[in-house]
Short mmCIF file of C-alpha atoms in Angstrom, two decimals:
data_model
loop_
_atom_site.label_atom_id
_atom_site.label_comp_id
_atom_site.label_asym_id
_atom_site.label_seq_id
_atom_site.Cartn_x
_atom_site.Cartn_y
_atom_site.Cartn_z
CA MET A 1 51.98 19.51 108.72
CA GLN A 2 55.11 17.44 109.00
CA THR A 3 53.12 14.55 110.35
CA LEU A 4 50.65 14.76 107.36
CA LYS A 5 53.46 14.58 104.79
CA LEU A 6 54.98 11.55 106.49
CA TRP A 7 51.58 9.85 106.59
CA SER A 8 51.05 10.46 102.83
CA LYS A 9 54.38 9.05 101.81
CA MET A 10 53.74 5.96 103.85
CA LEU A 11 50.29 5.41 102.19
CA PHE A 12 51.72 5.96 98.71
CA ARG A 13 54.44 3.41 99.21
CA GLN A 14 52.01 0.90 100.57
CA TRP A 15 49.16 1.39 98.00
CA TYR A 16 50.80 2.82 94.85
CA LYS A 17 50.67 -0.51 92.98
CA LYS A 18 47.02 -0.98 93.86
CA LEU A 19 46.19 2.60 92.81
CA ILE A 20 47.94 2.11 89.49
CA LEU A 21 46.04 -1.11 88.85
CA ALA A 22 42.74 0.59 89.77
CA ALA A 23 43.47 3.48 87.40
CA ILE A 24 44.34 1.10 84.60
CA LEU A 25 41.17 -0.87 85.24
CA GLY A 26 39.06 2.30 85.26
CA VAL A 27 40.51 3.55 81.99
CA GLY A 28 40.00 0.12 80.44
CA LEU A 29 36.35 -0.03 81.48
CA TYR A 30 35.73 3.47 80.15
CA CYS A 31 37.29 2.65 76.81
CA SER A 32 35.28 -0.57 76.55
CA PHE A 33 31.96 1.18 77.18
CA TYR A 34 32.85 3.94 74.73
CA LEU A 35 33.77 1.56 71.94
CA LEU A 36 30.72 -0.59 72.54
CA ASP A 37 28.35 2.37 72.37
CA ASN A 38 30.07 3.78 69.32
CA GLY A 39 29.85 0.40 67.58
CA LYS A 40 26.11 0.24 68.20
CA ASN A 41 25.66 3.68 66.69
CA LYS A 42 27.76 2.76 63.68
CA TRP A 43 25.74 -0.43 63.18
CA LYS A 44 22.51 1.56 63.39
CA PHE A 45 23.81 4.06 60.79
CA SER A 46 25.00 1.28 58.53
CA LYS A 47 21.63 -0.47 58.71
CA SER A 48 19.80 2.78 58.11
CA THR A 49 21.99 3.56 55.10
CA GLN A 50 21.44 0.10 53.65
CA THR A 51 17.66 0.42 54.08
CA THR A 52 17.68 3.83 52.42
CA ARG A 53 19.72 2.48 49.47
CA GLN A 54 17.33 -0.43 49.07
CA LYS A 55 14.36 1.94 49.04
CA THR A 56 16.05 4.17 46.46
CA GLU A 57 16.90 1.23 44.22
CA SER A 58 13.35 -0.13 44.41
CA GLN A 59 12.02 3.29 43.38
CA ASP A 60 14.32 3.41 40.30
CA VAL A 61 13.17 -0.02 38.99
CA VAL A 62 9.91 0.19 36.98
CA GLU A 63 8.19 -3.15 36.63
CA ILE A 64 6.70 -3.70 33.13
CA ASP A 65 3.81 -5.98 32.40
CA PRO A 66 5.18 -8.48 29.85
CA GLU A 67 1.95 -8.42 27.81
CA SER A 68 1.85 -4.64 27.58
CA GLN A 69 5.53 -4.63 26.64
CA ILE A 70 4.79 -7.00 23.74
CA GLN A 71 1.99 -4.75 22.58
CA ASP A 72 4.27 -1.71 22.67
CA ASN A 73 6.88 -3.52 20.60
CA GLN A 74 4.37 -4.71 18.02
CA ASN A 75 4.07 -2.68 14.84
CA VAL A 76 0.34 -3.31 14.38
CA TYR A 77 -2.88 -2.19 16.01
CA LYS A 78 -6.56 -3.01 15.72
CA VAL A 79 -8.76 -1.01 13.37
CA PRO A 80 -10.28 1.90 15.35
CA LYS A 81 -14.07 1.76 15.41
CA GLU A 82 -14.31 5.39 14.35
CA ASN A 83 -12.64 4.48 11.03
CA ILE A 84 -15.27 1.93 10.05
CA HIS A 85 -18.53 3.95 10.11
CA ILE A 86 -20.62 0.77 10.05
CA HIS A 87 -23.61 2.81 11.24
CA THR A 88 -23.78 4.49 7.81
CA CYS A 89 -24.57 1.26 5.95
CA PRO A 90 -25.93 0.76 3.34
CA ALA A 91 -24.38 4.15 2.49
CA CYS A 92 -21.10 2.24 2.65
CA PHE A 93 -19.17 -0.50 0.83
CA GLY A 94 -20.46 -3.59 2.66
CA LYS A 95 -20.05 -5.75 5.76
CA ASP A 96 -18.42 -9.04 4.74
CA LEU A 97 -15.17 -8.38 6.66
CA CYS A 98 -16.74 -6.87 9.77
CA THR A 99 -16.47 -10.10 11.78
CA ASP A 100 -12.73 -10.24 11.11
CA ILE A 101 -12.35 -6.63 12.22
CA GLU A 102 -14.43 -7.13 15.37
CA THR A 103 -12.31 -10.14 16.39
CA GLY A 104 -9.07 -8.28 15.71
CA SER A 105 -8.09 -10.49 12.76
CA LEU A 106 -7.38 -7.39 10.68
CA GLU A 107 -4.56 -5.25 12.08
CA LEU A 108 -3.12 -2.03 10.69
CA TYR A 109 0.60 -1.32 10.50
CA LYS A 110 1.68 1.81 12.34
CA ASN A 111 2.88 4.79 10.28
CA SER A 112 1.85 3.14 7.00
CA LYS A 113 -0.83 5.59 5.87
CA THR A 114 -0.46 7.16 2.42
CA GLU A 115 -2.83 9.58 0.71
CA SER A 116 -3.52 10.54 -2.88
CA HIS A 117 -6.28 12.94 -3.90
CA ASP A 118 -9.39 11.81 -1.99
CA LEU A 119 -8.13 8.32 -1.10
CA SER A 120 -6.04 6.95 1.73
CA TRP A 121 -4.34 3.55 2.08
CA ARG A 122 -2.99 1.70 5.10
CA GLU A 123 -0.89 -1.43 5.05
CA ALA A 124 -2.36 -4.20 7.20
CA ILE A 125 -2.21 -7.90 7.99
CA LEU A 126 -5.18 -10.27 7.88
CA HIS A 127 -5.34 -13.42 10.04
CA LYS A 128 -1.69 -12.91 11.08
CA ALA A 129 -0.59 -14.09 7.65
CA ASP A 130 -1.85 -12.17 4.62
CA LYS A 131 -0.57 -8.68 3.90
CA VAL A 132 -3.39 -6.47 2.65
CA VAL A 133 -4.23 -2.84 1.90
CA VAL A 134 -7.06 -1.05 3.71
CA SER A 135 -8.48 1.86 1.74
CA SER A 136 -11.06 4.57 2.28
CA VAL A 137 -12.09 8.03 1.09
CA SER A 138 -11.33 11.39 2.69
CA ASP A 139 -13.67 12.74 5.36
CA SER A 140 -14.44 15.82 3.25
CA SER A 141 -15.67 13.66 0.36
CA TRP A 142 -17.81 11.54 2.67
CA ASN A 143 -19.24 14.71 4.18
CA LYS A 144 -20.29 15.95 0.71
CA PHE A 145 -21.81 12.56 -0.07
CA ASP A 146 -23.76 12.52 3.20
CA GLN A 147 -25.08 16.01 2.55
CA TYR A 148 -26.39 14.90 -0.84
CA ILE A 149 -28.19 11.91 0.71
CA CYS A 150 -29.88 14.05 3.36
CA ASN A 151 -30.93 16.74 0.87
CA ASN A 152 -32.15 14.22 -1.74
CA ALA A 153 -34.16 12.36 0.90
CA SER A 154 -35.67 15.68 2.12
CA LYS A 155 -33.92 15.38 5.46
CA LYS A 156 -32.05 18.08 7.34
CA PHE A 157 -28.26 17.62 7.41
CA PRO A 158 -26.81 15.94 9.35
CA CYS A 159 -29.22 13.05 9.18
CA ASP A 160 -29.23 9.28 9.50
CA VAL A 161 -27.73 8.44 6.10
CA SER A 162 -28.37 4.72 6.60
CA THR A 163 -32.12 5.37 6.25
CA GLY A 164 -31.77 8.49 4.11
CA ILE A 165 -30.07 6.67 1.23
CA MET A 166 -32.97 4.21 1.02
CA ALA A 167 -35.29 7.12 0.24
CA SER A 168 -32.89 8.83 -2.18
CA TYR A 169 -32.37 8.69 -5.95
CA LEU A 170 -29.48 6.24 -5.43
CA ALA A 171 -31.92 3.50 -4.35
CA SER A 172 -34.48 4.20 -7.09
CA ASN A 173 -35.12 2.26 -10.29
CA ARG A 174 -34.24 5.29 -12.42
CA VAL A 175 -30.52 5.12 -11.64
CA MET A 176 -30.17 1.40 -12.45
CA THR A 177 -30.34 1.91 -16.21
CA ALA A 178 -27.64 2.39 -18.83
CA ASP A 179 -28.50 6.07 -19.10
CA GLY A 180 -28.66 6.46 -15.31
CA LEU A 181 -25.16 5.01 -14.85
CA ARG A 182 -23.67 7.07 -17.70
CA ASN A 183 -24.95 10.23 -16.00
CA LEU A 184 -24.18 9.19 -12.43
CA TYR A 185 -21.43 11.85 -12.23
CA ARG A 186 -24.12 14.55 -12.03
CA VAL A 187 -25.29 13.32 -8.62
CA LEU A 188 -22.41 15.03 -6.79
CA ASP A 189 -21.82 17.71 -9.44
CA LYS A 190 -18.71 15.90 -10.63
CA SER A 191 -17.25 15.82 -14.12
CA ARG A 192 -17.47 12.68 -16.26
CA SER A 193 -13.74 12.17 -15.78
CA GLU A 194 -14.36 11.61 -12.05
CA VAL A 195 -16.84 8.74 -12.58
CA VAL A 196 -15.46 7.00 -15.66
CA LEU A 197 -16.16 3.34 -14.86
CA PRO A 198 -19.75 3.40 -16.23
CA ILE A 199 -19.10 6.09 -18.86
CA CYS A 200 -19.96 3.69 -21.72
CA ALA A 201 -22.64 1.78 -19.80
CA THR A 202 -24.97 -0.59 -21.65
CA ASN A 203 -27.81 -2.75 -20.39
CA LYS A 204 -25.35 -5.64 -20.32
CA LEU A 205 -23.05 -3.73 -17.94
CA VAL A 206 -26.04 -2.84 -15.75
CA ASP A 207 -26.91 -6.53 -15.46
CA GLU A 208 -23.29 -7.50 -14.69
CA LEU A 209 -23.01 -4.86 -11.95
CA LYS A 210 -26.26 -6.13 -10.49
CA ALA A 211 -24.79 -9.64 -10.38
CA THR A 212 -21.60 -8.27 -8.83
CA PHE A 213 -23.47 -6.70 -5.89
CA ASP A 214 -26.14 -9.38 -5.50
CA ASP A 215 -24.67 -10.49 -2.18
CA ASP A 216 -27.61 -12.63 -1.11
CA GLY A 217 -27.59 -14.48 -4.45
CA ASP A 218 -31.30 -14.16 -5.13
CA GLY A 219 -30.76 -13.05 -8.73
CA GLN A 220 -31.86 -9.46 -8.21
CA LEU A 221 -30.60 -6.28 -6.60
CA ASN A 222 -32.55 -5.10 -3.55
CA LYS A 223 -32.46 -1.49 -2.39
CA GLU A 224 -29.73 -2.08 0.19
CA GLU A 225 -27.44 -3.80 -2.33
CA GLN A 226 -28.13 -1.09 -4.90
CA ALA A 227 -27.28 1.62 -2.36
CA GLN A 228 -23.91 -0.01 -1.73
CA LEU A 229 -23.23 -0.26 -5.48
CA MET A 230 -24.02 3.44 -6.02
CA THR A 231 -21.93 4.44 -3.01
CA ALA A 232 -18.98 2.49 -4.39
CA LEU A 233 -19.34 3.83 -7.97
CA LEU A 234 -19.38 7.41 -6.71
CA MET A 235 -16.82 7.16 -3.93
CA HIS A 236 -14.46 4.25 -4.63
CA PRO A 237 -14.72 2.76 -8.15
CA SER A 238 -11.45 0.84 -7.57
CA TYR A 239 -13.38 -1.42 -5.23
CA VAL A 240 -16.12 -1.95 -7.85
CA LEU A 241 -13.56 -3.08 -10.43
CA LEU A 242 -11.94 -5.51 -7.98
CA LYS A 243 -15.28 -7.05 -7.12
CA PHE A 244 -16.35 -7.03 -10.79
CA GLN A 245 -13.26 -9.06 -11.73
CA ASP A 246 -14.28 -11.79 -9.28
CA THR A 247 -17.80 -11.91 -10.71
CA VAL A 248 -16.88 -12.13 -14.40
CA ASN A 249 -14.00 -14.48 -13.55
CA THR A 250 -11.44 -12.68 -15.67
CA ASN A 251 -7.72 -12.69 -14.90
CA LEU A 252 -6.62 -9.06 -15.04
CA PRO A 253 -3.24 -7.93 -13.63
CA ILE A 254 -4.86 -6.17 -10.65
CA PRO A 255 -4.85 -7.05 -6.92
CA ASN A 256 -7.11 -9.71 -5.46
CA PHE A 257 -10.18 -8.44 -3.63
CA GLN A 258 -10.52 -9.36 0.07
CA GLY A 259 -13.69 -7.66 1.31
CA THR A 260 -15.24 -4.61 2.96
CA CYS A 261 -16.50 -3.33 6.28
CA GLY A 262 -18.43 -0.09 6.51
CA ARG A 263 -16.48 2.56 4.63
CA LEU A 264 -13.29 0.51 4.37
CA ALA A 265 -12.28 -1.66 1.40
CA VAL A 266 -9.58 -4.34 1.66
CA TRP A 267 -7.48 -5.96 -1.07
CA GLU A 268 -4.18 -7.72 -1.72
CA GLY A 269 -1.08 -6.09 -0.23
CA GLY A 270 2.59 -6.93 0.28
CA LEU A 271 3.50 -5.05 -2.91
CA THR A 272 6.41 -2.73 -3.71
CA PRO A 273 6.12 0.41 -5.88
CA LEU A 274 7.43 0.00 -9.42
CA GLU A 275 9.82 2.91 -8.83
CA ASP A 276 11.69 0.78 -6.27
CA HIS A 277 12.85 -1.47 -9.12
CA LEU A 278 14.53 1.20 -11.23
CA GLN A 279 18.01 0.15 -10.08
CA GLU A 280 17.57 -3.53 -10.91
CA SER A 281 19.55 -5.13 -13.74
CA PHE A 282 18.39 -4.42 -17.27
CA GLU A 283 17.26 -8.05 -17.57
CA GLU A 284 14.97 -7.64 -14.56
CA ARG A 285 13.61 -4.32 -15.82
CA ALA A 286 13.07 -5.78 -19.27
CA GLY A 287 10.88 -8.44 -17.67
CA LEU A 288 8.78 -5.78 -15.92
CA ALA A 289 8.51 -3.74 -19.14
CA SER A 290 7.33 -6.81 -21.04
CA GLN A 291 4.69 -7.46 -18.37
CA LEU A 292 3.51 -3.88 -18.59
CA LEU A 293 2.98 -4.10 -22.34
CA GLN A 294 1.16 -7.40 -21.79
CA LEU A 295 -1.01 -5.67 -19.16
CA VAL A 296 -2.23 -3.22 -21.82
CA ASP A 297 -2.91 -6.13 -24.15
CA ASP A 298 -4.85 -7.93 -21.40
CA PHE A 299 -7.02 -4.86 -20.81
CA GLN A 300 -8.03 -5.03 -24.47
CA ASN A 301 -8.12 -8.74 -25.22
CA GLU A 302 -8.13 -10.88 -22.05
CA ASP A 303 -11.91 -10.95 -21.63
CA PRO A 304 -14.14 -11.76 -24.63
CA ASN A 305 -16.95 -9.57 -23.29
CA TRP A 306 -15.27 -6.59 -21.65
CA TYR A 307 -12.71 -4.00 -22.72
CA PHE A 308 -10.90 -1.98 -20.02
CA LEU A 309 -9.64 1.53 -20.76
CA TYR A 310 -7.09 3.25 -18.51
CA THR A 311 -5.19 6.42 -19.41
CA GLU A 312 -3.52 7.33 -16.10
CA PHE A 313 -0.50 5.02 -16.26
CA SER A 314 2.36 6.30 -14.09
CA TYR A 315 4.90 5.00 -11.60
CA ASN A 316 2.42 5.84 -8.84
CA SER A 317 -0.25 3.57 -10.32
CA LEU A 318 1.85 0.39 -10.62
CA SER A 319 3.28 -2.06 -8.09
CA VAL A 320 5.18 -5.36 -8.07
CA THR A 321 4.39 -8.52 -6.09
CA LYS A 322 7.07 -10.47 -4.23
CA GLU A 323 6.95 -12.99 -7.09
CA GLY A 324 7.86 -10.21 -9.53
CA GLU A 325 4.41 -9.78 -11.09
CA ILE A 326 3.47 -6.23 -12.09
CA LEU A 327 -0.03 -5.05 -11.07
CA LEU A 328 -2.10 -1.94 -11.67
CA THR A 329 -3.00 -0.72 -8.17
CA ASN A 330 -4.62 2.68 -8.77
CA LEU A 331 -7.89 1.64 -10.38
CA GLN A 332 -10.01 4.76 -9.85
CA ASP A 333 -9.98 5.75 -13.53
CA VAL A 334 -10.62 2.43 -15.26
CA ALA A 335 -13.61 2.40 -17.63
CA ILE A 336 -15.43 -0.88 -18.37
CA ILE A 337 -16.69 -1.11 -21.96
CA ASP A 338 -19.11 -3.68 -23.33
CA LYS A 339 -17.48 -5.18 -26.45
CA THR A 340 -20.87 -5.60 -28.11
CA LEU A 341 -20.60 -1.85 -28.78
CA PHE A 342 -17.75 -2.47 -31.22
CA PRO A 343 -18.54 -2.97 -34.93
CA GLN A 344 -17.97 -6.61 -35.79
CA THR A 345 -16.43 -5.91 -39.21
CA GLU A 346 -13.55 -7.94 -40.58
CA ASP A 347 -11.29 -4.96 -41.23
CA LEU A 348 -11.42 -3.81 -37.58
CA ILE A 349 -10.91 -7.30 -36.21
CA SER A 350 -7.91 -7.97 -38.43
CA GLY A 351 -6.37 -4.59 -37.68
CA THR A 352 -6.42 -3.38 -41.32
CA ASN A 353 -7.74 0.02 -42.38
CA GLU A 354 -5.92 1.63 -39.45
CA ARG A 355 -5.50 5.39 -39.23
CA LEU A 356 -2.55 7.45 -38.08
CA CYS A 357 -3.31 8.69 -34.55
CA ASN A 358 -1.18 10.92 -32.31
CA ASP A 359 -1.70 13.87 -29.94
CA ILE A 360 -4.45 15.75 -31.78
CA CYS A 361 -6.24 12.53 -32.72
CA PHE A 362 -6.16 11.22 -29.13
CA GLN A 363 -7.13 14.60 -27.65
CA LYS A 364 -10.23 14.72 -29.85
CA PHE A 365 -11.21 11.19 -28.77
CA THR A 366 -10.78 11.87 -25.03
CA ARG A 367 -12.66 15.18 -25.35
CA ASP A 368 -15.53 13.51 -27.20
CA ILE A 369 -15.89 10.65 -24.72
CA LEU A 370 -16.08 13.17 -21.86
CA THR A 371 -18.37 15.72 -23.49
CA SER A 372 -20.29 14.22 -26.42
CA PRO A 373 -24.05 13.79 -25.98
CA ASN A 374 -23.75 10.67 -28.16
CA VAL A 375 -21.21 9.00 -25.87
CA THR A 376 -22.16 5.48 -26.97
CA GLY A 377 -21.20 6.40 -30.55
CA VAL A 378 -17.77 7.49 -29.32
CA CYS A 379 -17.42 4.34 -27.18
CA SER A 380 -18.10 2.16 -30.21
CA GLN A 381 -14.90 3.50 -31.80
CA LEU A 382 -12.80 2.84 -28.72
CA ARG A 383 -11.11 -0.29 -30.11
CA HIS A 384 -9.11 1.94 -32.45
CA TYR A 385 -8.24 4.62 -29.88
CA GLY A 386 -7.34 2.14 -27.12
CA GLN A 387 -3.76 2.15 -28.47
CA LEU A 388 -3.47 5.42 -26.53
CA MET A 389 -2.66 3.18 -23.55
CA TYR A 390 0.49 1.92 -25.31
CA ALA A 391 1.57 5.47 -26.15
CA ILE A 392 1.20 6.59 -22.52
CA VAL A 393 3.06 3.55 -21.15
CA CYS A 394 5.95 4.02 -23.59
CA LYS A 395 6.31 7.74 -22.84
CA GLN A 396 5.50 7.92 -19.14
CA ILE A 397 7.20 4.74 -17.92
CA LEU A 398 9.38 2.85 -20.41
CA SER A 399 11.28 5.57 -22.29
CA ASP A 400 14.29 7.37 -20.86
CA LEU A 401 14.73 9.59 -23.91
CA GLU A 402 15.06 13.29 -23.16
CA GLU A 403 12.21 14.13 -25.56
CA HIS A 404 9.85 12.03 -23.40
CA LYS A 405 10.83 13.49 -20.01
CA THR A 406 7.87 15.86 -19.60
CA GLU A 407 5.10 14.77 -17.24
CA GLY A 408 1.71 13.98 -18.77
CA PHE A 409 1.08 12.54 -22.20
CA PHE A 410 -0.82 15.52 -23.60
CA ASN A 411 0.94 18.86 -23.93
CA TYR A 412 -2.15 21.04 -24.15
CA ASP A 413 -0.41 24.41 -23.77
CA GLY A 414 2.33 23.62 -26.29
CA ASN A 415 5.03 24.27 -23.68
CA LYS A 416 7.73 21.63 -24.15
CA ASP A 417 9.52 22.90 -21.03
CA GLN A 418 6.76 21.78 -18.69
CA GLN A 419 7.63 19.92 -15.48
CA LYS A 420 10.12 17.11 -15.90
CA SER A 421 9.47 13.60 -14.67
CA GLU A 422 11.29 12.76 -11.45
CA TYR A 423 11.88 9.16 -12.54
CA SER A 424 14.16 7.50 -15.05
CA GLY A 425 12.54 5.42 -17.76
CA LEU A 426 12.19 1.74 -16.85
CA LEU A 427 14.30 0.83 -19.91
CA HIS A 428 17.13 3.22 -19.08
CA SER A 429 20.75 2.19 -19.78
CA PRO A 430 20.04 -0.57 -22.31
CA PRO A 431 22.92 -2.74 -23.59
CA GLU A 432 24.76 -0.94 -26.40
CA LYS A 433 23.94 -3.62 -28.97
CA ASP A 434 20.18 -2.99 -28.59
CA ARG A 435 20.15 0.69 -27.60
CA GLU A 436 19.39 2.04 -31.07
CA ASN A 437 16.59 -0.46 -31.75
CA ILE A 438 14.95 0.14 -28.36
CA GLU A 439 15.03 3.91 -28.75
CA GLU A 440 13.63 3.69 -32.28
CA VAL A 441 10.63 1.54 -31.35
CA LEU A 442 9.92 3.67 -28.25
CA ARG A 443 9.76 6.78 -30.43
CA GLU A 444 7.34 5.06 -32.82
CA CYS A 445 5.27 3.81 -29.88
CA VAL A 446 4.85 7.34 -28.52
CA GLN A 447 4.48 9.18 -31.85
CA GLU A 448 3.73 6.86 -34.73
CA THR A 449 4.88 7.95 -38.19
CA THR A 450 2.76 5.52 -40.23
CA ALA A 451 -0.72 4.11 -39.78
CA GLY A 452 -0.45 1.06 -37.54
CA GLY A 453 3.13 1.97 -36.65
CA ARG A 454 2.48 2.04 -32.91
CA ASN A 455 1.13 -1.50 -32.72
CA GLN A 456 4.00 -2.71 -34.90
CA ALA A 457 6.51 -0.95 -32.62
CA VAL A 458 5.01 -2.64 -29.55
CA GLU A 459 5.40 -6.06 -31.18
CA GLU A 460 9.03 -5.32 -32.07
CA LEU A 461 9.77 -4.06 -28.56
CA GLN A 462 8.28 -7.23 -27.08
CA ASP A 463 10.54 -9.31 -29.35
CA ILE A 464 13.62 -7.42 -28.13
CA LEU A 465 12.60 -7.79 -24.49
CA GLU A 466 11.92 -11.49 -25.02
CA ILE A 467 15.65 -12.03 -25.63
CA TYR A 468 16.44 -10.70 -22.16
CA LEU A 469 13.71 -12.81 -20.62
CA SER A 470 15.41 -15.84 -22.18
CA TYR A 471 18.69 -14.73 -20.57
CA ASN A 472 16.92 -14.64 -17.23
CA ASP A 473 15.55 -18.16 -17.73
CA VAL A 474 19.03 -19.49 -18.61
CA ASP A 475 20.54 -17.77 -15.59
CA HIS A 476 17.95 -19.28 -13.27
CA GLU A 477 18.49 -22.73 -14.77
CA ASN A 478 22.24 -22.37 -14.24
CA GLU A 479 21.72 -21.25 -10.66
CA ASP A 480 19.44 -24.19 -9.98
CA GLY A 481 21.84 -26.64 -11.62
CA ASN A 482 25.10 -25.44 -10.06
CA ASP A 483 24.86 -27.67 -7.00
CA ASP A 484 24.07 -30.74 -9.07
CA GLU A 485 26.99 -30.07 -11.42
CA TYR A 486 29.30 -29.58 -8.45
CA GLU A 487 28.17 -32.85 -6.90
CA GLU A 488 28.71 -34.69 -10.20
CA GLU A 489 32.26 -33.30 -10.48
CA GLU A 490 33.07 -34.35 -6.92
CA ASN A 491 31.70 -37.84 -7.55
CA ASP A 492 33.86 -38.15 -10.69
CA LYS A 493 36.95 -37.15 -8.71
CA GLU A 494 36.19 -39.72 -6.01
CA SER A 495 35.78 -42.43 -8.65
CA GLU A 496 39.15 -41.54 -10.16
CA ASN A 497 40.79 -41.73 -6.72
CA TYR A 498 39.44 -45.20 -6.18
#
C-alpha cells in the first residue's frame, strides 16, 4: 500500500501539468460543440419563425383587382335587363334608346330611386355626360294593364302581350277618334281624372297625336305605333306630353325628352326640387316666383293652337335647373286642349265681360269637366276657368299667409283646420317696404273680390317682382365689373406714381 501511494505522488508531480492541460482542452471542446449545436438550432427556429410570419402576413393581404375596385367605387350601374321589359313591345313606350342601354351608355345612380303614386324615377347619366331621369310605372299597374290586354284579345292571362295588344281594342280604329280618346279612361276602369290628357280631345288632337307617334314618318299610324301611343296615354301621359312638345315645336317650361326603351321613359335630369330653394335670398325667390307665374301664362298663351291645363301645382311637381330655370316635372295631370274649341268673340279675347270666380265657381267647373256628358261644351269655356291655375299657384306655393297654409286648393268638407302645408311660401319674409302690397295681391289672386281681380293681381305681383329681378341684374353687372374697376384703379395709381 505504501509503495502504491509513493508511485501515485510521483506520477502526479510528473504529469499534473499535462493532465490540467488535457482537462482544459476537453472542457473547451465540449463547450465548442455545445454552442455550435445550439446555434444551429437557434438558426433553424429563427428561420422557421420568419417563414411562419411571412406566411401569416401574406394571408392577411387581400389583393384587389384594380378594375373591380373602380367599379365598386363608382356610383352608377347599368340598367338591369329585367327593368326594361322589351319583350312586351309594342305594349310599351318605344325602342329608340335601346341601343344606348345595350351598350351601357345609360347608367343609373345608386340609391336614387323615388316613388310617387304609381310612378318611379331614377337619376341616371347618359353618354357619361348628360344627367337624365329614368321613369316607369309600378309593377302592379303594369300587371293590371297586361291582364286587360289578354282578356280583351281573348287570351288566357298571363299571355304574350306583345301579340295580344295587336288584337285588342287599343290597336283598333275605334279608339283613334276624338270620342275614343275622351273615353279612354274606361279601358282600365279608371276615372276621367286619371286620364286627363285627352279629356277634351278633338279630331285635330287625334291627328297631332298620330303625328307625334308616327316614328317611321310615313304620314300614318300603323298598329304598332298606335299600340305604343295607347300604352303611353293610359300608363304614362307625362311621356306623351314630352314627346308632343317636340312634335308641335312649342317651348313649354317642361323637361326635354330623351327617348324610351321598353317600359322605361327618359328625359332631362340634373334638376333640384323647388323646395330646396326656400332659404335663398328674397331676390332669388322672387325670380323663381316670377317664372312660375310666367309658366302659367305660357300654358295658356305660348302656343297659338294648344292650351294646357294643370291643376296639381305643388312643391313636389316643380324643379329648378342648374341655370335657375323653373320647370314643371310632374306632368301626369296635364290636359291638352284644342284652342279651336274656344269661342272667337272679341269680348273673350280682350278679357272683358269677366265673371267673379272662386271656390264654388271652380268646383262646379272641375266637376263638370270630369262628369258632364257634354264635355266638349265645358272645354269650350275653359279659357275663362283657366285662371284657376293662378289661384292654385298663389295659394299652394307663393303665399306664406296663415290663411293659405292648408293643403289643397279646394276645401270640400268646410274644415279650415285641415292638414297644414309642410313648406313655407316661396315669397316668405318679403322686405318690409313691399310686404303689405305682396300680401294684398296674393289674397286677391287666391280669392278675388271683383270680376277680373285675379288677373289684375297677377299683373301687379309681376310688377313688384320685376323690381327685384332688376336688383339681381344690377348685382350681377357689379360682380362682373368689379375686376375691371379694380384694374382701372390700379392703373390710375401707377400713372400717378410715374
